[in-house]
Amino acid sequence: MTDRLTSMTVFVKATDLGSLTAAATALGMSSQMAGKHIRSLEDRLGTPLMRRSTRRQSLTDAGRLFYERCRRVLSEVEAAEAVIEDISATPRGRLRISAPVGFGATRLAPVLTDFVARHAGIEIELVLTDRYVDPVDEGYDAVVRLGPIAETSLVARELVSHEQVVCASPAYLAAHGTPETPEDLAGHACLGFVNASGLPYAVWRFTKNGADHTVRIRSRFQVNDGRVLSAAAAAGHGIALQPEAVLRDAIEQGSLVPLLTGYRAPGRAMFLLFSARRPQPLKLRALIDEVVKAFPAMGSTSAFGKGRA
């Protein structure tokens, strides 16, 4: 029965994600093992469930009927496990989480490792990426995403705002002077985050007393990881604009100095997202509470979609 449930899980995941390879990745198994589970189901049922080619896969008529039944069965199993977890009052199981690279590495990872240390029955897989992640389609229990949030199938718990800070090292400022206005940045060595648009420059925006200040920055050094920019700025190679979460340790240690403190760089709302359609097992509720407590939003909590956290 355990193997049959696993095979059903692989079948549903492969259907949801559109490929056996994606399902195998989401479930932490090899593509060969995922294929073996599908063949086992087909052999047991005596009929093909999927039509597979080198480019795509689709369900047979029998596969579509079986898919709907499998979803119901697996949903009931998950609900039953959640009930037992609640009775035992001990969160246990595996949680798959995704978060932006800079925030995930510098702020979220320490919170999650402490969480795992306190809960012996919990396992966490943390995937760091700055691309858009769909928690339902890609098999994540929860994702941290920068807003706005539009999906109606997700519940969103608002976290602390993703504020940005412009800074440089004391050595750089001693050698090159301190910019007093955003416009002064044009005369400084600025370190750029790789622009997703592919343009050879970045635009840094600031506000003060309701007025906007926009500066076009050309950087001789660009990278797609804020931690590298923080280290480069701390080493005296230029001025960086990055989320406060990435720069906080260097600022507290004195290796970076905040600049243009009378101006505000635009921040972005940040949310912890999870499915509104799935039951929330104790392990997920415990994780949500932990993350929201560690990164409380300033002001009220926002929720989108169906249900409440």
PDB file of C-alpha atoms in Angstrom:
ATOM      1  CA  MET A   1       0.000   0.000   0.000  1.00  0.00           C
ATOM      2  CA  THR A   2       2.855   2.388   0.784  1.00  0.00           C
ATOM      3  CA  ASP A   3       4.372   1.807  -2.667  1.00  0.00           C
ATOM      4  CA  ARG A   4       0.958   2.259  -4.271  1.00  0.00           C
ATOM      5  CA  LEU A   5       0.445   5.606  -2.518  1.00  0.00           C
ATOM      6  CA  THR A   6       3.928   6.698  -3.556  1.00  0.00           C
ATOM      7  CA  SER A   7       3.162   5.707  -7.148  1.00  0.00           C
ATOM      8  CA  MET A   8      -0.090   7.651  -7.028  1.00  0.00           C
ATOM      9  CA  THR A   9       1.787  10.668  -5.653  1.00  0.00           C
ATOM     10  CA  VAL A  10       4.291  10.464  -8.539  1.00  0.00           C
ATOM     11  CA  PHE A  11       1.456  10.158 -11.058  1.00  0.00           C
ATOM     12  CA  VAL A  12      -0.415  13.191  -9.696  1.00  0.00           C
ATOM     13  CA  LYS A  13       2.757  15.267  -9.432  1.00  0.00           C
ATOM     14  CA  ALA A  14       3.833  14.370 -12.987  1.00  0.00           C
ATOM     15  CA  THR A  15       0.393  15.349 -14.263  1.00  0.00           C
ATOM     16  CA  ASP A  16       0.395  18.639 -12.348  1.00  0.00           C
ATOM     17  CA  LEU A  17       3.931  19.609 -13.375  1.00  0.00           C
ATOM     18  CA  GLY A  18       3.730  18.297 -16.939  1.00  0.00           C
ATOM     19  CA  SER A  19       6.696  15.928 -16.847  1.00  0.00           C
ATOM     20  CA  LEU A  20       8.166  12.988 -14.969  1.00  0.00           C
ATOM     21  CA  THR A  21      11.475  14.829 -14.608  1.00  0.00           C
ATOM     22  CA  ALA A  22       9.831  17.774 -12.839  1.00  0.00           C
ATOM     23  CA  ALA A  23       7.861  15.402 -10.610  1.00  0.00           C
ATOM     24  CA  ALA A  24      11.009  13.476  -9.707  1.00  0.00           C
ATOM     25  CA  THR A  25      12.808  16.700  -8.775  1.00  0.00           C
ATOM     26  CA  ALA A  26       9.904  17.896  -6.635  1.00  0.00           C
ATOM     27  CA  LEU A  27       9.680  14.551  -4.835  1.00  0.00           C
ATOM     28  CA  GLY A  28      13.426  14.075  -4.349  1.00  0.00           C
ATOM     29  CA  MET A  29      13.825  10.924  -6.467  1.00  0.00           C
ATOM     30  CA  SER A  30      15.461   9.984  -9.759  1.00  0.00           C
ATOM     31  CA  SER A  31      13.616  10.196 -13.073  1.00  0.00           C
ATOM     32  CA  GLN A  32      14.148   6.461 -13.480  1.00  0.00           C
ATOM     33  CA  MET A  33      12.434   5.749 -10.171  1.00  0.00           C
ATOM     34  CA  ALA A  34       9.544   8.056 -11.082  1.00  0.00           C
ATOM     35  CA  GLY A  35       9.089   6.205 -14.363  1.00  0.00           C
ATOM     36  CA  LYS A  36       9.125   2.894 -12.508  1.00  0.00           C
ATOM     37  CA  HIS A  37       6.274   4.075 -10.279  1.00  0.00           C
ATOM     38  CA  ILE A  38       4.153   5.043 -13.304  1.00  0.00           C
ATOM     39  CA  ARG A  39       4.813   1.703 -15.019  1.00  0.00           C
ATOM     40  CA  SER A  40       3.904  -0.107 -11.808  1.00  0.00           C
ATOM     41  CA  LEU A  41       0.513   1.631 -11.754  1.00  0.00           C
ATOM     42  CA  GLU A  42      -0.113   0.900 -15.418  1.00  0.00           C
ATOM     43  CA  ASP A  43       0.820  -2.761 -14.981  1.00  0.00           C
ATOM     44  CA  ARG A  44      -1.451  -3.070 -11.963  1.00  0.00           C
ATOM     45  CA  LEU A  45      -4.386  -1.401 -13.731  1.00  0.00           C
ATOM     46  CA  GLY A  46      -3.757  -3.118 -17.048  1.00  0.00           C
ATOM     47  CA  THR A  47      -4.062   0.077 -19.090  1.00  0.00           C
ATOM     48  CA  PRO A  48      -1.875   3.057 -20.076  1.00  0.00           C
ATOM     49  CA  LEU A  49      -2.348   6.195 -17.998  1.00  0.00           C
ATOM     50  CA  MET A  50      -0.068   8.522 -19.961  1.00  0.00           C
ATOM     51  CA  ARG A  51       0.895   9.107 -23.567  1.00  0.00           C
ATOM     52  CA  ARG A  52       4.583   9.991 -23.560  1.00  0.00           C
ATOM     53  CA  SER A  53       6.782  11.434 -26.298  1.00  0.00           C
ATOM     54  CA  THR A  54      10.142  13.191 -26.386  1.00  0.00           C
ATOM     55  CA  ARG A  55       8.429  16.604 -26.202  1.00  0.00           C
ATOM     56  CA  ARG A  56       5.282  16.204 -24.125  1.00  0.00           C
ATOM     57  CA  GLN A  57       3.037  13.932 -22.156  1.00  0.00           C
ATOM     58  CA  SER A  58      -0.728  13.739 -21.876  1.00  0.00           C
ATOM     59  CA  LEU A  59      -3.253  11.599 -20.043  1.00  0.00           C
ATOM     60  CA  THR A  60      -5.294   8.860 -21.621  1.00  0.00           C
ATOM     61  CA  ASP A  61      -9.033   8.732 -20.918  1.00  0.00           C
ATOM     62  CA  ALA A  62      -8.341   6.207 -18.167  1.00  0.00           C
ATOM     63  CA  GLY A  63      -5.535   8.408 -16.893  1.00  0.00           C
ATOM     64  CA  ARG A  64      -7.826  11.421 -16.516  1.00  0.00           C
ATOM     65  CA  LEU A  65     -10.358   9.422 -14.488  1.00  0.00           C
ATOM     66  CA  PHE A  66      -7.624   7.874 -12.349  1.00  0.00           C
ATOM     67  CA  TYR A  67      -5.981  11.283 -11.788  1.00  0.00           C
ATOM     68  CA  GLU A  68      -9.114  12.761 -10.234  1.00  0.00           C
ATOM     69  CA  ARG A  69      -9.531   9.763  -7.919  1.00  0.00           C
ATOM     70  CA  CYS A  70      -5.866   9.843  -6.929  1.00  0.00           C
ATOM     71  CA  ARG A  71      -6.099  13.505  -5.974  1.00  0.00           C
ATOM     72  CA  ARG A  72      -9.011  12.741  -3.660  1.00  0.00           C
ATOM     73  CA  VAL A  73      -7.256   9.765  -2.090  1.00  0.00           C
ATOM     74  CA  LEU A  74      -4.015  11.671  -1.485  1.00  0.00           C
ATOM     75  CA  SER A  75      -5.930  14.636  -0.084  1.00  0.00           C
ATOM     76  CA  GLU A  76      -7.660  12.327   2.403  1.00  0.00           C
ATOM     77  CA  VAL A  77      -4.350  10.740   3.377  1.00  0.00           C
ATOM     78  CA  GLU A  78      -2.809  14.173   3.965  1.00  0.00           C
ATOM     79  CA  ALA A  79      -5.817  15.229   6.037  1.00  0.00           C
ATOM     80  CA  ALA A  80      -5.595  12.017   8.092  1.00  0.00           C
ATOM     81  CA  GLU A  81      -1.908  12.602   8.788  1.00  0.00           C
ATOM     82  CA  ALA A  82      -2.674  16.191   9.830  1.00  0.00           C
ATOM     83  CA  VAL A  83      -5.250  14.921  12.335  1.00  0.00           C
ATOM     84  CA  ILE A  84      -2.714  12.538  13.908  1.00  0.00           C
ATOM     85  CA  GLU A  85      -0.126  15.317  14.039  1.00  0.00           C
ATOM     86  CA  ASP A  86      -2.589  17.505  15.901  1.00  0.00           C
ATOM     87  CA  ILE A  87      -3.340  14.728  18.371  1.00  0.00           C
ATOM     88  CA  SER A  88       0.339  14.105  19.074  1.00  0.00           C
ATOM     89  CA  ALA A  89       1.016  17.883  19.130  1.00  0.00           C
ATOM     90  CA  THR A  90       4.421  17.144  17.603  1.00  0.00           C
ATOM     91  CA  PRO A  91       5.175  18.675  14.199  1.00  0.00           C
ATOM     92  CA  ARG A  92       6.968  16.188  11.987  1.00  0.00           C
ATOM     93  CA  GLY A  93       7.697  15.609   8.321  1.00  0.00           C
ATOM     94  CA  ARG A  94       9.431  17.286   5.401  1.00  0.00           C
ATOM     95  CA  LEU A  95       8.870  20.893   4.326  1.00  0.00           C
ATOM     96  CA  ARG A  96      10.006  22.287   0.982  1.00  0.00           C
ATOM     97  CA  ILE A  97      10.561  26.063   1.028  1.00  0.00           C
ATOM     98  CA  SER A  98      11.687  28.583  -1.605  1.00  0.00           C
ATOM     99  CA  ALA A  99      12.975  32.129  -1.019  1.00  0.00           C
ATOM    100  CA  PRO A 100      14.904  34.909  -2.806  1.00  0.00           C
ATOM    101  CA  VAL A 101      18.660  34.322  -2.777  1.00  0.00           C
ATOM    102  CA  GLY A 102      19.852  37.291  -0.710  1.00  0.00           C
ATOM    103  CA  PHE A 103      17.116  37.229   1.924  1.00  0.00           C
ATOM    104  CA  GLY A 104      17.084  33.436   2.070  1.00  0.00           C
ATOM    105  CA  ALA A 105      20.825  33.074   2.588  1.00  0.00           C
ATOM    106  CA  THR A 106      21.362  35.882   5.079  1.00  0.00           C
ATOM    107  CA  ARG A 107      18.110  36.033   7.067  1.00  0.00           C
ATOM    108  CA  LEU A 108      15.789  33.091   6.482  1.00  0.00           C
ATOM    109  CA  ALA A 109      18.320  30.245   6.593  1.00  0.00           C
ATOM    110  CA  PRO A 110      19.402  30.915  10.217  1.00  0.00           C
ATOM    111  CA  VAL A 111      15.748  30.989  11.311  1.00  0.00           C
ATOM    112  CA  LEU A 112      15.028  27.687   9.588  1.00  0.00           C
ATOM    113  CA  THR A 113      18.110  25.917  10.941  1.00  0.00           C
ATOM    114  CA  ASP A 114      17.133  26.992  14.470  1.00  0.00           C
ATOM    115  CA  PHE A 115      13.598  25.762  13.760  1.00  0.00           C
ATOM    116  CA  VAL A 116      14.903  22.351  12.684  1.00  0.00           C
ATOM    117  CA  ALA A 117      17.156  22.160  15.761  1.00  0.00           C
ATOM    118  CA  ARG A 118      14.134  22.642  18.042  1.00  0.00           C
ATOM    119  CA  HIS A 119      11.889  20.165  16.190  1.00  0.00           C
ATOM    120  CA  ALA A 120      13.552  16.772  15.848  1.00  0.00           C
ATOM    121  CA  GLY A 121      10.791  15.436  13.593  1.00  0.00           C
ATOM    122  CA  ILE A 122      11.098  18.203  10.983  1.00  0.00           C
ATOM    123  CA  GLU A 123      13.162  18.157   7.785  1.00  0.00           C
ATOM    124  CA  ILE A 124      13.487  21.267   5.593  1.00  0.00           C
ATOM    125  CA  GLU A 125      14.635  21.642   1.994  1.00  0.00           C
ATOM    126  CA  LEU A 126      15.347  25.320   1.305  1.00  0.00           C
ATOM    127  CA  VAL A 127      15.709  26.303  -2.370  1.00  0.00           C
ATOM    128  CA  LEU A 128      17.099  29.794  -3.049  1.00  0.00           C
ATOM    129  CA  THR A 129      16.187  31.437  -6.342  1.00  0.00           C
ATOM    130  CA  ASP A 130      15.255  34.908  -7.559  1.00  0.00           C
ATOM    131  CA  ARG A 131      12.920  33.616 -10.279  1.00  0.00           C
ATOM    132  CA  TYR A 132       9.128  33.404  -9.965  1.00  0.00           C
ATOM    133  CA  VAL A 133       8.136  30.238  -8.084  1.00  0.00           C
ATOM    134  CA  ASP A 134       4.648  28.710  -8.093  1.00  0.00           C
ATOM    135  CA  PRO A 135       4.273  26.851  -4.774  1.00  0.00           C
ATOM    136  CA  VAL A 136       1.447  24.617  -5.981  1.00  0.00           C
ATOM    137  CA  ASP A 137       2.752  23.609  -9.414  1.00  0.00           C
ATOM    138  CA  GLU A 138       6.344  23.166  -8.229  1.00  0.00           C
ATOM    139  CA  GLY A 139       5.599  21.223  -5.082  1.00  0.00           C
ATOM    140  CA  TYR A 140       6.588  23.740  -2.393  1.00  0.00           C
ATOM    141  CA  ASP A 141       4.887  23.868   0.979  1.00  0.00           C
ATOM    142  CA  ALA A 142       5.595  27.600   1.229  1.00  0.00           C
ATOM    143  CA  VAL A 143       7.513  30.287  -0.644  1.00  0.00           C
ATOM    144  CA  VAL A 144       8.762  33.748   0.259  1.00  0.00           C
ATOM    145  CA  ARG A 145       8.018  36.170  -2.549  1.00  0.00           C
ATOM    146  CA  LEU A 146       8.306  39.897  -3.101  1.00  0.00           C
ATOM    147  CA  GLY A 147       4.876  41.423  -3.834  1.00  0.00           C
ATOM    148  CA  PRO A 148       2.434  42.261  -5.216  1.00  0.00           C
ATOM    149  CA  ILE A 149       0.481  39.010  -4.996  1.00  0.00           C
ATOM    150  CA  ALA A 150      -2.343  38.301  -7.434  1.00  0.00           C
ATOM    151  CA  GLU A 151      -3.101  34.566  -7.162  1.00  0.00           C
ATOM    152  CA  THR A 152      -6.483  33.655  -5.677  1.00  0.00           C
ATOM    153  CA  SER A 153      -5.370  30.105  -4.869  1.00  0.00           C
ATOM    154  CA  LEU A 154      -2.795  31.246  -2.297  1.00  0.00           C
ATOM    155  CA  VAL A 155      -2.831  32.575   1.227  1.00  0.00           C
ATOM    156  CA  ALA A 156      -0.248  35.301   1.899  1.00  0.00           C
ATOM    157  CA  ARG A 157       1.135  36.318   5.270  1.00  0.00           C
ATOM    158  CA  GLU A 158       2.866  39.667   5.069  1.00  0.00           C
ATOM    159  CA  LEU A 159       6.441  39.835   6.348  1.00  0.00           C
ATOM    160  CA  VAL A 160       8.729  42.772   7.064  1.00  0.00           C
ATOM    161  CA  SER A 161       9.153  45.064   4.049  1.00  0.00           C
ATOM    162  CA  HIS A 162      12.155  44.438   1.806  1.00  0.00           C
ATOM    163  CA  GLU A 163      13.848  47.833   2.299  1.00  0.00           C
ATOM    164  CA  GLN A 164      16.925  48.911   0.340  1.00  0.00           C
ATOM    165  CA  VAL A 165      19.990  50.776   1.618  1.00  0.00           C
ATOM    166  CA  VAL A 166      22.809  52.503  -0.275  1.00  0.00           C
ATOM    167  CA  CYS A 167      26.202  52.165   1.403  1.00  0.00           C
ATOM    168  CA  ALA A 168      29.983  52.115   1.045  1.00  0.00           C
ATOM    169  CA  SER A 169      33.016  51.280   3.160  1.00  0.00           C
ATOM    170  CA  PRO A 170      34.792  53.865   5.340  1.00  0.00           C
ATOM    171  CA  ALA A 171      37.927  53.376   3.220  1.00  0.00           C
ATOM    172  CA  TYR A 172      36.076  54.132  -0.022  1.00  0.00           C
ATOM    173  CA  LEU A 173      34.483  57.264   1.440  1.00  0.00           C
ATOM    174  CA  ALA A 174      37.824  58.477   2.790  1.00  0.00           C
ATOM    175  CA  ALA A 175      39.375  58.109  -0.650  1.00  0.00           C
ATOM    176  CA  HIS A 176      36.505  59.355  -2.845  1.00  0.00           C
ATOM    177  CA  GLY A 177      34.282  61.506  -0.646  1.00  0.00           C
ATOM    178  CA  THR A 178      30.721  61.028   0.540  1.00  0.00           C
ATOM    179  CA  PRO A 179      27.797  61.647  -1.857  1.00  0.00           C
ATOM    180  CA  GLU A 180      25.297  64.107  -0.400  1.00  0.00           C
ATOM    181  CA  THR A 181      22.511  63.672  -2.963  1.00  0.00           C
ATOM    182  CA  PRO A 182      21.457  60.838  -5.295  1.00  0.00           C
ATOM    183  CA  GLU A 183      22.702  62.897  -8.239  1.00  0.00           C
ATOM    184  CA  ASP A 184      26.228  62.774  -6.751  1.00  0.00           C
ATOM    185  CA  LEU A 185      26.270  58.998  -7.343  1.00  0.00           C
ATOM    186  CA  ALA A 186      26.941  59.593 -11.045  1.00  0.00           C
ATOM    187  CA  GLY A 187      30.487  60.583 -10.127  1.00  0.00           C
ATOM    188  CA  HIS A 188      31.179  57.483  -8.026  1.00  0.00           C
ATOM    189  CA  ALA A 189      32.054  53.846  -8.641  1.00  0.00           C
ATOM    190  CA  CYS A 190      28.743  52.050  -8.178  1.00  0.00           C
ATOM    191  CA  LEU A 191      28.329  48.286  -7.943  1.00  0.00           C
ATOM    192  CA  GLY A 192      25.373  46.951  -9.891  1.00  0.00           C
ATOM    193  CA  PHE A 193      22.959  44.093  -9.469  1.00  0.00           C
ATOM    194  CA  VAL A 194      22.581  42.357 -12.839  1.00  0.00           C
ATOM    195  CA  ASN A 195      19.628  44.009 -14.557  1.00  0.00           C
ATOM    196  CA  ALA A 196      16.924  41.503 -15.532  1.00  0.00           C
ATOM    197  CA  SER A 197      16.086  43.702 -18.548  1.00  0.00           C
ATOM    198  CA  GLY A 198      19.538  43.135 -20.024  1.00  0.00           C
ATOM    199  CA  LEU A 199      20.246  46.889 -20.225  1.00  0.00           C
ATOM    200  CA  PRO A 200      23.879  47.968 -19.683  1.00  0.00           C
ATOM    201  CA  TYR A 201      22.831  50.285 -16.862  1.00  0.00           C
ATOM    202  CA  ALA A 202      20.670  50.306 -13.743  1.00  0.00           C
ATOM    203  CA  VAL A 203      18.266  52.934 -12.469  1.00  0.00           C
ATOM    204  CA  TRP A 204      18.440  53.794  -8.780  1.00  0.00           C
ATOM    205  CA  ARG A 205      15.414  55.641  -7.418  1.00  0.00           C
ATOM    206  CA  PHE A 206      15.072  57.651  -4.221  1.00  0.00           C
ATOM    207  CA  THR A 207      12.412  59.881  -2.671  1.00  0.00           C
ATOM    208  CA  LYS A 208      12.623  62.801  -0.247  1.00  0.00           C
ATOM    209  CA  ASN A 209       9.772  65.031   0.898  1.00  0.00           C
ATOM    210  CA  GLY A 210       7.579  63.664  -1.855  1.00  0.00           C
ATOM    211  CA  ALA A 211      10.112  64.413  -4.612  1.00  0.00           C
ATOM    212  CA  ASP A 212      11.551  61.634  -6.800  1.00  0.00           C
ATOM    213  CA  HIS A 213      15.258  61.390  -7.567  1.00  0.00           C
ATOM    214  CA  THR A 214      16.228  59.013 -10.368  1.00  0.00           C
ATOM    215  CA  VAL A 215      19.847  58.249 -11.226  1.00  0.00           C
ATOM    216  CA  ARG A 216      21.116  56.114 -14.101  1.00  0.00           C
ATOM    217  CA  ILE A 217      24.031  53.996 -12.912  1.00  0.00           C
ATOM    218  CA  ARG A 218      26.643  52.345 -15.130  1.00  0.00           C
ATOM    219  CA  SER A 219      28.644  49.745 -13.251  1.00  0.00           C
ATOM    220  CA  ARG A 220      32.018  48.284 -14.147  1.00  0.00           C
ATOM    221  CA  PHE A 221      31.198  45.356 -11.859  1.00  0.00           C
ATOM    222  CA  GLN A 222      27.801  43.652 -11.862  1.00  0.00           C
ATOM    223  CA  VAL A 223      26.626  40.420 -10.276  1.00  0.00           C
ATOM    224  CA  ASN A 224      23.313  38.687  -9.574  1.00  0.00           C
ATOM    225  CA  ASP A 225      24.013  37.988  -5.893  1.00  0.00           C
ATOM    226  CA  GLY A 226      23.641  40.732  -3.287  1.00  0.00           C
ATOM    227  CA  ARG A 227      26.056  39.011  -0.928  1.00  0.00           C
ATOM    228  CA  VAL A 228      28.839  39.449  -3.483  1.00  0.00           C
ATOM    229  CA  LEU A 229      27.964  43.136  -3.870  1.00  0.00           C
ATOM    230  CA  SER A 230      28.026  43.590  -0.103  1.00  0.00           C
ATOM    231  CA  ALA A 231      31.475  41.989   0.124  1.00  0.00           C
ATOM    232  CA  ALA A 232      32.778  44.082  -2.787  1.00  0.00           C
ATOM    233  CA  ALA A 233      31.500  47.293  -1.200  1.00  0.00           C
ATOM    234  CA  ALA A 234      32.978  46.336   2.185  1.00  0.00           C
ATOM    235  CA  ALA A 235      36.319  45.769   0.442  1.00  0.00           C
ATOM    236  CA  GLY A 236      36.271  49.378  -0.804  1.00  0.00           C
ATOM    237  CA  HIS A 237      35.434  48.766  -4.466  1.00  0.00           C
ATOM    238  CA  GLY A 238      32.427  51.069  -4.669  1.00  0.00           C
ATOM    239  CA  ILE A 239      28.909  51.956  -3.567  1.00  0.00           C
ATOM    240  CA  ALA A 240      26.159  49.340  -3.390  1.00  0.00           C
ATOM    241  CA  LEU A 241      22.366  49.541  -3.242  1.00  0.00           C
ATOM    242  CA  GLN A 242      20.963  46.370  -1.737  1.00  0.00           C
ATOM    243  CA  PRO A 243      18.229  45.127   0.619  1.00  0.00           C
ATOM    244  CA  GLU A 244      18.867  45.987   4.251  1.00  0.00           C
ATOM    245  CA  ALA A 245      18.567  42.296   5.126  1.00  0.00           C
ATOM    246  CA  VAL A 246      21.635  41.534   2.993  1.00  0.00           C
ATOM    247  CA  LEU A 247      23.700  44.477   4.291  1.00  0.00           C
ATOM    248  CA  ARG A 248      22.725  44.452   7.966  1.00  0.00           C
ATOM    249  CA  ASP A 249      25.629  42.415   9.327  1.00  0.00           C
ATOM    250  CA  ALA A 250      28.250  44.505   7.487  1.00  0.00           C
ATOM    251  CA  ILE A 251      26.610  47.737   8.656  1.00  0.00           C
ATOM    252  CA  GLU A 252      26.463  46.556  12.272  1.00  0.00           C
ATOM    253  CA  GLN A 253      30.125  45.526  12.095  1.00  0.00           C
ATOM    254  CA  GLY A 254      31.106  48.934  10.705  1.00  0.00           C
ATOM    255  CA  SER A 255      32.522  47.629   7.428  1.00  0.00           C
ATOM    256  CA  LEU A 256      29.753  49.453   5.538  1.00  0.00           C
ATOM    257  CA  VAL A 257      28.296  52.922   6.199  1.00  0.00           C
ATOM    258  CA  PRO A 258      24.740  53.867   5.138  1.00  0.00           C
ATOM    259  CA  LEU A 259      24.614  56.847   2.767  1.00  0.00           C
ATOM    260  CA  LEU A 260      21.933  59.350   1.741  1.00  0.00           C
ATOM    261  CA  THR A 261      20.085  58.688   4.986  1.00  0.00           C
ATOM    262  CA  GLY A 262      17.746  61.614   4.320  1.00  0.00           C
ATOM    263  CA  TYR A 263      16.482  59.864   1.191  1.00  0.00           C
ATOM    264  CA  ARG A 264      14.484  56.661   0.901  1.00  0.00           C
ATOM    265  CA  ALA A 265      15.099  53.942  -1.651  1.00  0.00           C
ATOM    266  CA  PRO A 266      11.958  52.081  -2.718  1.00  0.00           C
ATOM    267  CA  GLY A 267      11.106  49.009  -0.687  1.00  0.00           C
ATOM    268  CA  ARG A 268       8.990  46.035  -1.698  1.00  0.00           C
ATOM    269  CA  ALA A 269       6.369  44.141   0.240  1.00  0.00           C
ATOM    270  CA  MET A 270       7.364  40.571   1.095  1.00  0.00           C
ATOM    271  CA  PHE A 271       5.038  37.646   1.745  1.00  0.00           C
ATOM    272  CA  LEU A 272       5.073  34.041   2.891  1.00  0.00           C
ATOM    273  CA  LEU A 273       2.777  32.158   0.497  1.00  0.00           C
ATOM    274  CA  PHE A 274       1.143  28.749   0.771  1.00  0.00           C
ATOM    275  CA  SER A 275      -1.772  26.966  -0.849  1.00  0.00           C
ATOM    276  CA  ALA A 276      -5.296  27.764   0.275  1.00  0.00           C
ATOM    277  CA  ARG A 277      -6.559  24.466  -1.155  1.00  0.00           C
ATOM    278  CA  ARG A 278      -4.475  22.063   0.895  1.00  0.00           C
ATOM    279  CA  PRO A 279      -5.017  21.252   4.559  1.00  0.00           C
ATOM    280  CA  GLN A 280      -2.398  22.837   6.795  1.00  0.00           C
ATOM    281  CA  PRO A 281      -0.574  20.137   8.759  1.00  0.00           C
ATOM    282  CA  LEU A 282       0.962  20.995  12.100  1.00  0.00           C
ATOM    283  CA  LYS A 283       4.468  21.156  10.592  1.00  0.00           C
ATOM    284  CA  LEU A 284       3.380  23.902   8.157  1.00  0.00           C
ATOM    285  CA  ARG A 285       1.460  25.874  10.772  1.00  0.00           C
ATOM    286  CA  ALA A 286       4.520  25.761  13.040  1.00  0.00           C
ATOM    287  CA  LEU A 287       6.727  27.006  10.203  1.00  0.00           C
ATOM    288  CA  ILE A 288       4.344  29.843   9.343  1.00  0.00           C
ATOM    289  CA  ASP A 289       4.250  30.991  12.959  1.00  0.00           C
ATOM    290  CA  GLU A 290       8.052  30.840  13.176  1.00  0.00           C
ATOM    291  CA  VAL A 291       8.696  32.882  10.018  1.00  0.00           C
ATOM    292  CA  VAL A 292       6.015  35.491  10.749  1.00  0.00           C
ATOM    293  CA  LYS A 293       7.378  35.911  14.288  1.00  0.00           C
ATOM    294  CA  ALA A 294      10.952  36.292  13.003  1.00  0.00           C
ATOM    295  CA  PHE A 295      10.021  38.830  10.296  1.00  0.00           C
ATOM    296  CA  PRO A 296       6.919  40.695  11.526  1.00  0.00           C
ATOM    297  CA  ALA A 297       5.329  43.132   9.119  1.00  0.00           C
ATOM    298  CA  MET A 298       5.157  46.766  10.117  1.00  0.00           C
ATOM    299  CA  GLY A 299       1.446  47.354  10.672  1.00  0.00           C
ATOM    300  CA  SER A 300      -1.366  44.980   9.825  1.00  0.00           C
ATOM    301  CA  THR A 301      -1.090  41.553   8.256  1.00  0.00           C
ATOM    302  CA  SER A 302      -2.390  41.186   4.714  1.00  0.00           C
ATOM    303  CA  ALA A 303      -4.015  38.055   3.340  1.00  0.00           C
ATOM    304  CA  PHE A 304      -4.945  37.258  -0.231  1.00  0.00           C
ATOM    305  CA  GLY A 305      -6.898  34.386  -1.672  1.00  0.00           C
ATOM    306  CA  LYS A 306      -9.107  31.856  -0.005  1.00  0.00           C
ATOM    307  CA  GLY A 307      -8.758  31.088   3.646  1.00  0.00           C
ATOM    308  CA  ARG A 308      -6.706  32.559   6.415  1.00  0.00           C
ATOM    309  CA  ALA A 309      -3.370  31.628   7.943  1.00  0.00           C
TER     310      ALA A 309
END
